[in-house]
Amino acid sequence: MILFRTIAEMREHIALARGHRLTIGLVPTMGALHEGHGALMRRAREETGYVVVTIFVNPTQFNRPDDFEKYPRDLATDLAFCERLGVDAVFSPDAKEMYPAGLHQETPVASVEVAGVSSRLEGEFRPGHFRGVATVVAKLFNIVPADRAYFGEKDAQQLAVIQKMVTDLNFPVTIVPVPTVREPDGLAMSSRNQRLTPDQRRIAPALYKALCEAAKSIRGGDDTASATRAGLRALAAMPEIRVEYLEVVDPATFQPIAQDDQNIGDVRIVAAVWLGDVRLIDNLPVSIR
Ligand code: AMP
């Protein structure tokens, strides 16, 4: 496994892999790797000939400076994790390498805005987040010309934003969604879980349980408003949890599902909550037939 710190070295190397006619799999991450990331890497390893993992805590997608500062970072452990999973190359640039013009708009720079799907929920509660995500992923696609790129359903709205960017802007890459990996108690794996206190960690699976309640309600034939209420009721039983949103949405557009909509097919129940100063998101896919 080789570690690259600069765009020029990464590009030069990927050109060699392409010269050998290897298909290239890309797994973008912010590090603090866990088995959720591991699932993306394993899938990439199975499906492509040359696997590149990127590790970059992207400053432009954080809307709160404290979240950026407290984000866990441990490159040595992450590199060992990648090596164990048979990754071929890790690209881990610093912020100066990715944003040579600086981060504070001293010099105006181009960015990618994905209209519509970016506007609600995560886009509303984290202003600028999806512009940061779409822009850095577009840059990574231009640095590593991958055939396939792997994204987790854990961040379902992010996945929808990237899918729309790739479709609308004709990026020649196939986006591969990978199902959410959970802890045995249901909590979705996340780098931010490290920041939960032992008490908060015990409470955190309530988010998944609330999503399950809402899903059960939908499967039992309830309309989306009743299902939303069932999910919110489950969360209200936990005074330590502050809810930002819980909604039933269209998985591609992230627009709310109309209550009286019959035969809508696949939907996603999405939620964001705070436990102390840690923000957790999770979601569940459900089919309405
Ligand atoms: P992050 O490092 O949090 O930016 O995540 C990098 C990639 O890993 C994203 O595509 C995430 O959706 C994915 N990911 C993070 N946690 C999980 C999980 N628990 N299950 C599946 N994919 C995940």
XYZ file of C-alpha atoms and ligand atoms in Angstrom:
312
model
C 0.000 0.000 0.000
C 1.303 3.452 -0.895
C 0.467 6.759 0.826
C 0.239 9.896 -1.321
C 0.179 13.394 0.132
C 0.164 15.432 -3.075
C -2.211 15.627 -6.030
C 0.678 15.412 -8.515
C 2.012 12.122 -7.054
C -1.475 10.619 -6.791
C -2.210 11.514 -10.434
C 1.085 10.154 -11.697
C 0.507 6.869 -9.908
C -3.107 6.446 -10.969
C -2.023 6.940 -14.584
C 0.230 3.864 -14.132
C -2.694 1.803 -12.739
C -4.796 2.886 -15.702
C -1.919 1.925 -18.017
C -2.208 -1.594 -16.613
C -5.920 -1.517 -17.504
C -6.970 -1.898 -13.883
C -10.467 -0.711 -12.951
C -10.226 1.880 -10.211
C -12.387 1.928 -7.066
C -12.495 5.077 -4.942
C -13.588 5.261 -1.292
C -13.704 8.863 -0.017
C -13.522 9.179 3.799
C -12.634 11.618 6.539
C -10.671 8.978 8.464
C -11.240 7.680 12.026
C -12.044 4.507 10.130
C -14.468 1.874 11.413
C -16.289 -1.164 10.036
C -18.738 1.123 8.164
C -15.835 2.397 6.101
C -14.547 -1.188 6.059
C -17.705 -2.349 4.248
C -17.080 0.234 1.488
C -13.454 -0.861 1.149
C -14.295 -4.575 1.059
C -16.876 -3.954 -1.667
C -14.383 -1.869 -3.652
C -11.754 -4.627 -3.212
C -14.225 -7.236 -4.559
C -15.340 -5.176 -7.539
C -12.272 -3.269 -8.760
C -8.628 -3.964 -9.557
C -7.090 -0.930 -7.850
C -8.560 0.523 -4.639
C -7.839 4.094 -3.560
C -9.055 5.333 -0.154
C -8.965 9.068 0.458
C -8.576 10.357 4.017
C -9.238 14.071 4.252
C -11.122 15.938 6.980
C -12.604 18.446 4.561
C -12.849 21.837 6.290
C -15.351 23.285 3.797
C -18.109 20.823 4.706
C -18.130 21.696 8.414
C -20.573 24.433 9.342
C -19.348 24.568 12.961
C -15.654 25.198 13.750
C -15.828 23.157 17.000
C -17.102 20.096 15.082
C -14.131 20.408 12.690
C -11.627 20.843 15.530
C -13.003 17.948 17.587
C -13.285 15.577 14.611
C -11.194 12.477 15.509
C -7.936 12.119 13.562
C -5.474 9.208 13.700
C -3.708 8.635 10.396
C -1.352 5.878 11.619
C -4.267 3.708 12.847
C -6.241 4.465 9.661
C -3.318 3.412 7.451
C -3.015 0.099 9.327
C -6.796 -0.412 8.861
C -6.531 0.195 5.085
C -3.500 -2.066 4.786
C -5.382 -4.898 6.529
C -8.248 -4.580 4.052
C -5.953 -4.815 1.055
C -6.233 -1.198 -0.105
C -3.699 -0.306 -2.819
C -3.258 3.419 -2.203
C -4.286 6.058 0.329
C -4.540 9.691 -0.708
C -4.351 11.976 2.316
C -3.614 15.578 1.338
C -3.533 18.531 3.727
C -5.930 21.474 3.406
C -3.321 23.632 1.641
C -2.884 20.977 -1.047
C -6.644 20.785 -1.690
C -7.394 24.498 -1.244
C -4.263 26.450 -2.265
C -6.305 29.656 -2.526
C -7.149 29.423 1.191
C -10.364 28.697 3.009
C -11.652 32.133 3.732
C -12.581 33.304 0.282
C -9.523 35.586 -0.037
C -9.619 34.423 -3.635
C -12.972 33.385 -5.104
C -13.004 29.725 -6.119
C -15.347 27.515 -8.145
C -17.707 25.276 -6.223
C -20.436 22.734 -6.962
C -24.010 23.442 -5.917
C -26.484 20.574 -6.355
C -29.884 22.235 -6.413
C -33.016 20.659 -4.963
C -31.820 17.616 -3.058
C -29.313 19.787 -1.109
C -31.886 22.254 0.092
C -33.696 20.472 2.935
C -32.868 18.555 6.162
C -29.048 18.258 6.375
C -28.814 21.139 3.883
C -31.075 23.300 6.006
C -29.577 22.465 9.408
C -25.979 22.535 8.133
C -25.783 25.543 5.774
C -23.038 25.146 3.156
C -22.437 21.481 4.100
C -23.460 19.954 0.776
C -21.631 22.591 -1.272
C -18.500 21.545 0.645
C -19.210 17.836 0.114
C -20.087 18.092 -3.599
C -17.087 20.322 -4.314
C -14.536 18.104 -2.557
C -15.972 14.933 -4.122
C -15.861 16.573 -7.589
C -12.201 17.463 -6.924
C -11.444 13.889 -5.793
C -13.113 12.486 -8.941
C -10.866 14.748 -11.025
C -7.746 13.717 -9.090
C -8.568 9.972 -9.056
C -10.431 9.064 -12.275
C -12.314 6.158 -10.724
C -14.594 3.713 -12.525
C -16.590 3.109 -9.360
C -16.933 5.186 -6.186
C -18.376 3.824 -2.938
C -20.645 5.770 -0.586
C -22.528 4.681 2.546
C -26.310 4.746 2.875
C -25.628 5.958 6.430
C -25.340 9.414 4.821
C -28.321 8.888 2.531
C -28.851 12.522 1.587
C -25.148 12.896 0.775
C -25.443 9.820 -1.433
C -28.435 11.387 -3.242
C -26.518 14.675 -3.695
C -23.479 12.874 -5.161
C -25.673 10.711 -7.414
C -27.410 13.832 -8.780
C -24.109 15.656 -9.281
C -22.694 12.698 -11.226
C -25.832 12.400 -13.375
C -26.318 16.113 -14.054
C -22.626 16.910 -14.664
C -21.829 13.656 -16.545
C -19.015 12.424 -14.331
C -17.870 9.101 -15.898
C -18.109 7.151 -12.625
C -20.594 4.631 -11.233
C -21.772 5.433 -7.710
C -22.135 2.299 -5.582
C -24.344 2.634 -2.461
C -23.360 0.429 0.493
C -25.866 -0.433 3.287
C -25.348 1.026 6.776
C -23.191 -1.006 9.162
C -24.475 -0.991 12.753
C -23.216 -1.879 16.207
C -24.914 -4.950 17.752
C -27.356 -2.633 19.604
C -28.426 -0.946 16.358
C -26.428 2.295 16.585
C -25.111 3.195 13.139
C -21.309 3.213 13.172
C -19.917 6.722 12.946
C -16.605 8.415 13.686
C -18.540 10.851 15.898
C -19.700 7.988 18.192
C -16.204 8.176 19.742
C -17.209 11.519 21.236
C -20.210 10.130 23.172
C -19.836 9.734 26.956
C -20.604 6.208 28.284
C -24.086 7.428 29.346
C -24.779 9.003 25.957
C -23.519 5.853 24.228
C -26.099 3.808 26.160
C -28.895 6.161 25.048
C -27.768 6.569 21.418
C -29.421 3.378 20.004
C -32.787 5.084 20.744
C -32.336 6.867 17.395
C -32.303 3.561 15.492
C -35.184 2.242 17.612
C -37.270 5.332 16.772
C -36.627 4.774 13.061
C -37.697 1.145 13.502
C -40.938 2.305 15.178
C -41.689 4.618 12.250
C -40.862 1.838 9.769
C -43.142 -0.591 11.617
C -45.938 1.955 11.468
C -45.536 2.360 7.692
C -45.355 -1.395 7.136
C -48.526 -1.735 9.221
C -50.341 0.480 6.708
C -50.199 3.859 8.508
C -49.770 7.068 6.516
C -46.495 8.969 6.705
C -47.778 11.498 9.281
C -48.706 8.698 11.716
C -45.370 6.972 11.098
C -43.514 10.237 11.794
C -45.472 10.666 15.024
C -44.599 7.097 16.086
C -40.888 7.812 15.548
C -41.030 11.164 17.372
C -42.938 9.584 20.257
C -40.159 7.012 20.723
C -37.555 9.808 20.818
C -39.620 11.941 23.201
C -39.266 9.137 25.771
C -35.555 10.058 25.980
C -35.201 13.496 27.602
C -31.443 13.553 26.854
C -32.163 13.543 23.115
C -32.947 16.752 21.228
C -34.569 16.071 17.851
C -33.693 18.201 14.825
C -35.865 16.340 12.350
C -37.520 13.003 11.657
C -39.241 12.681 8.273
C -40.358 10.259 5.609
C -38.835 11.341 2.299
C -38.363 10.340 -1.318
C -34.894 8.684 -1.341
C -33.775 10.450 -4.536
C -35.075 13.995 -4.015
C -35.373 14.133 -0.216
C -38.716 15.885 -0.607
C -41.395 14.889 1.924
C -43.794 12.143 0.880
C -47.332 13.446 0.545
C -49.584 11.835 3.124
C -52.245 10.740 0.691
C -49.777 9.463 -1.893
C -50.734 5.871 -2.708
C -48.343 3.310 -4.175
C -45.254 5.421 -3.696
C -42.812 2.542 -3.521
C -39.506 3.081 -1.783
C -39.155 5.777 0.867
C -36.527 6.630 3.473
C -37.140 7.574 7.097
C -34.413 10.050 8.028
C -33.573 11.666 11.356
C -31.018 13.901 13.068
C -30.686 14.306 16.830
C -28.329 15.846 19.350
C -26.981 13.982 22.385
C -25.067 16.591 24.378
C -22.826 18.320 21.829
C -22.727 15.338 19.459
C -25.005 15.353 16.430
C -26.119 11.934 15.158
C -27.913 11.114 11.903
C -29.454 7.848 10.775
C -32.040 6.553 8.322
C -33.922 3.435 7.242
C -35.222 2.447 3.814
C -38.832 1.189 3.700
C -40.991 -0.027 0.831
C -44.627 1.074 0.682
C -46.589 -1.229 -1.594
P -17.064 9.798 6.623
O -15.645 9.398 6.917
O -17.936 9.865 7.805
O -17.138 11.016 5.724
O -17.660 8.605 5.749
C -17.031 8.160 4.580
C -17.942 7.205 3.865
O -18.235 6.094 4.708
C -19.292 7.847 3.493
O -19.687 7.393 2.208
C -20.199 7.337 4.574
O -21.554 7.274 4.185
C -19.639 5.932 4.798
N -20.036 5.448 6.118
C -19.830 6.061 7.317
N -20.385 5.329 8.320
C -20.964 4.245 7.728
C -21.709 3.122 8.218
N -21.981 2.969 9.499
N -22.134 2.209 7.317
C -21.871 2.353 5.997
N -21.184 3.377 5.480
C -20.727 4.310 6.325
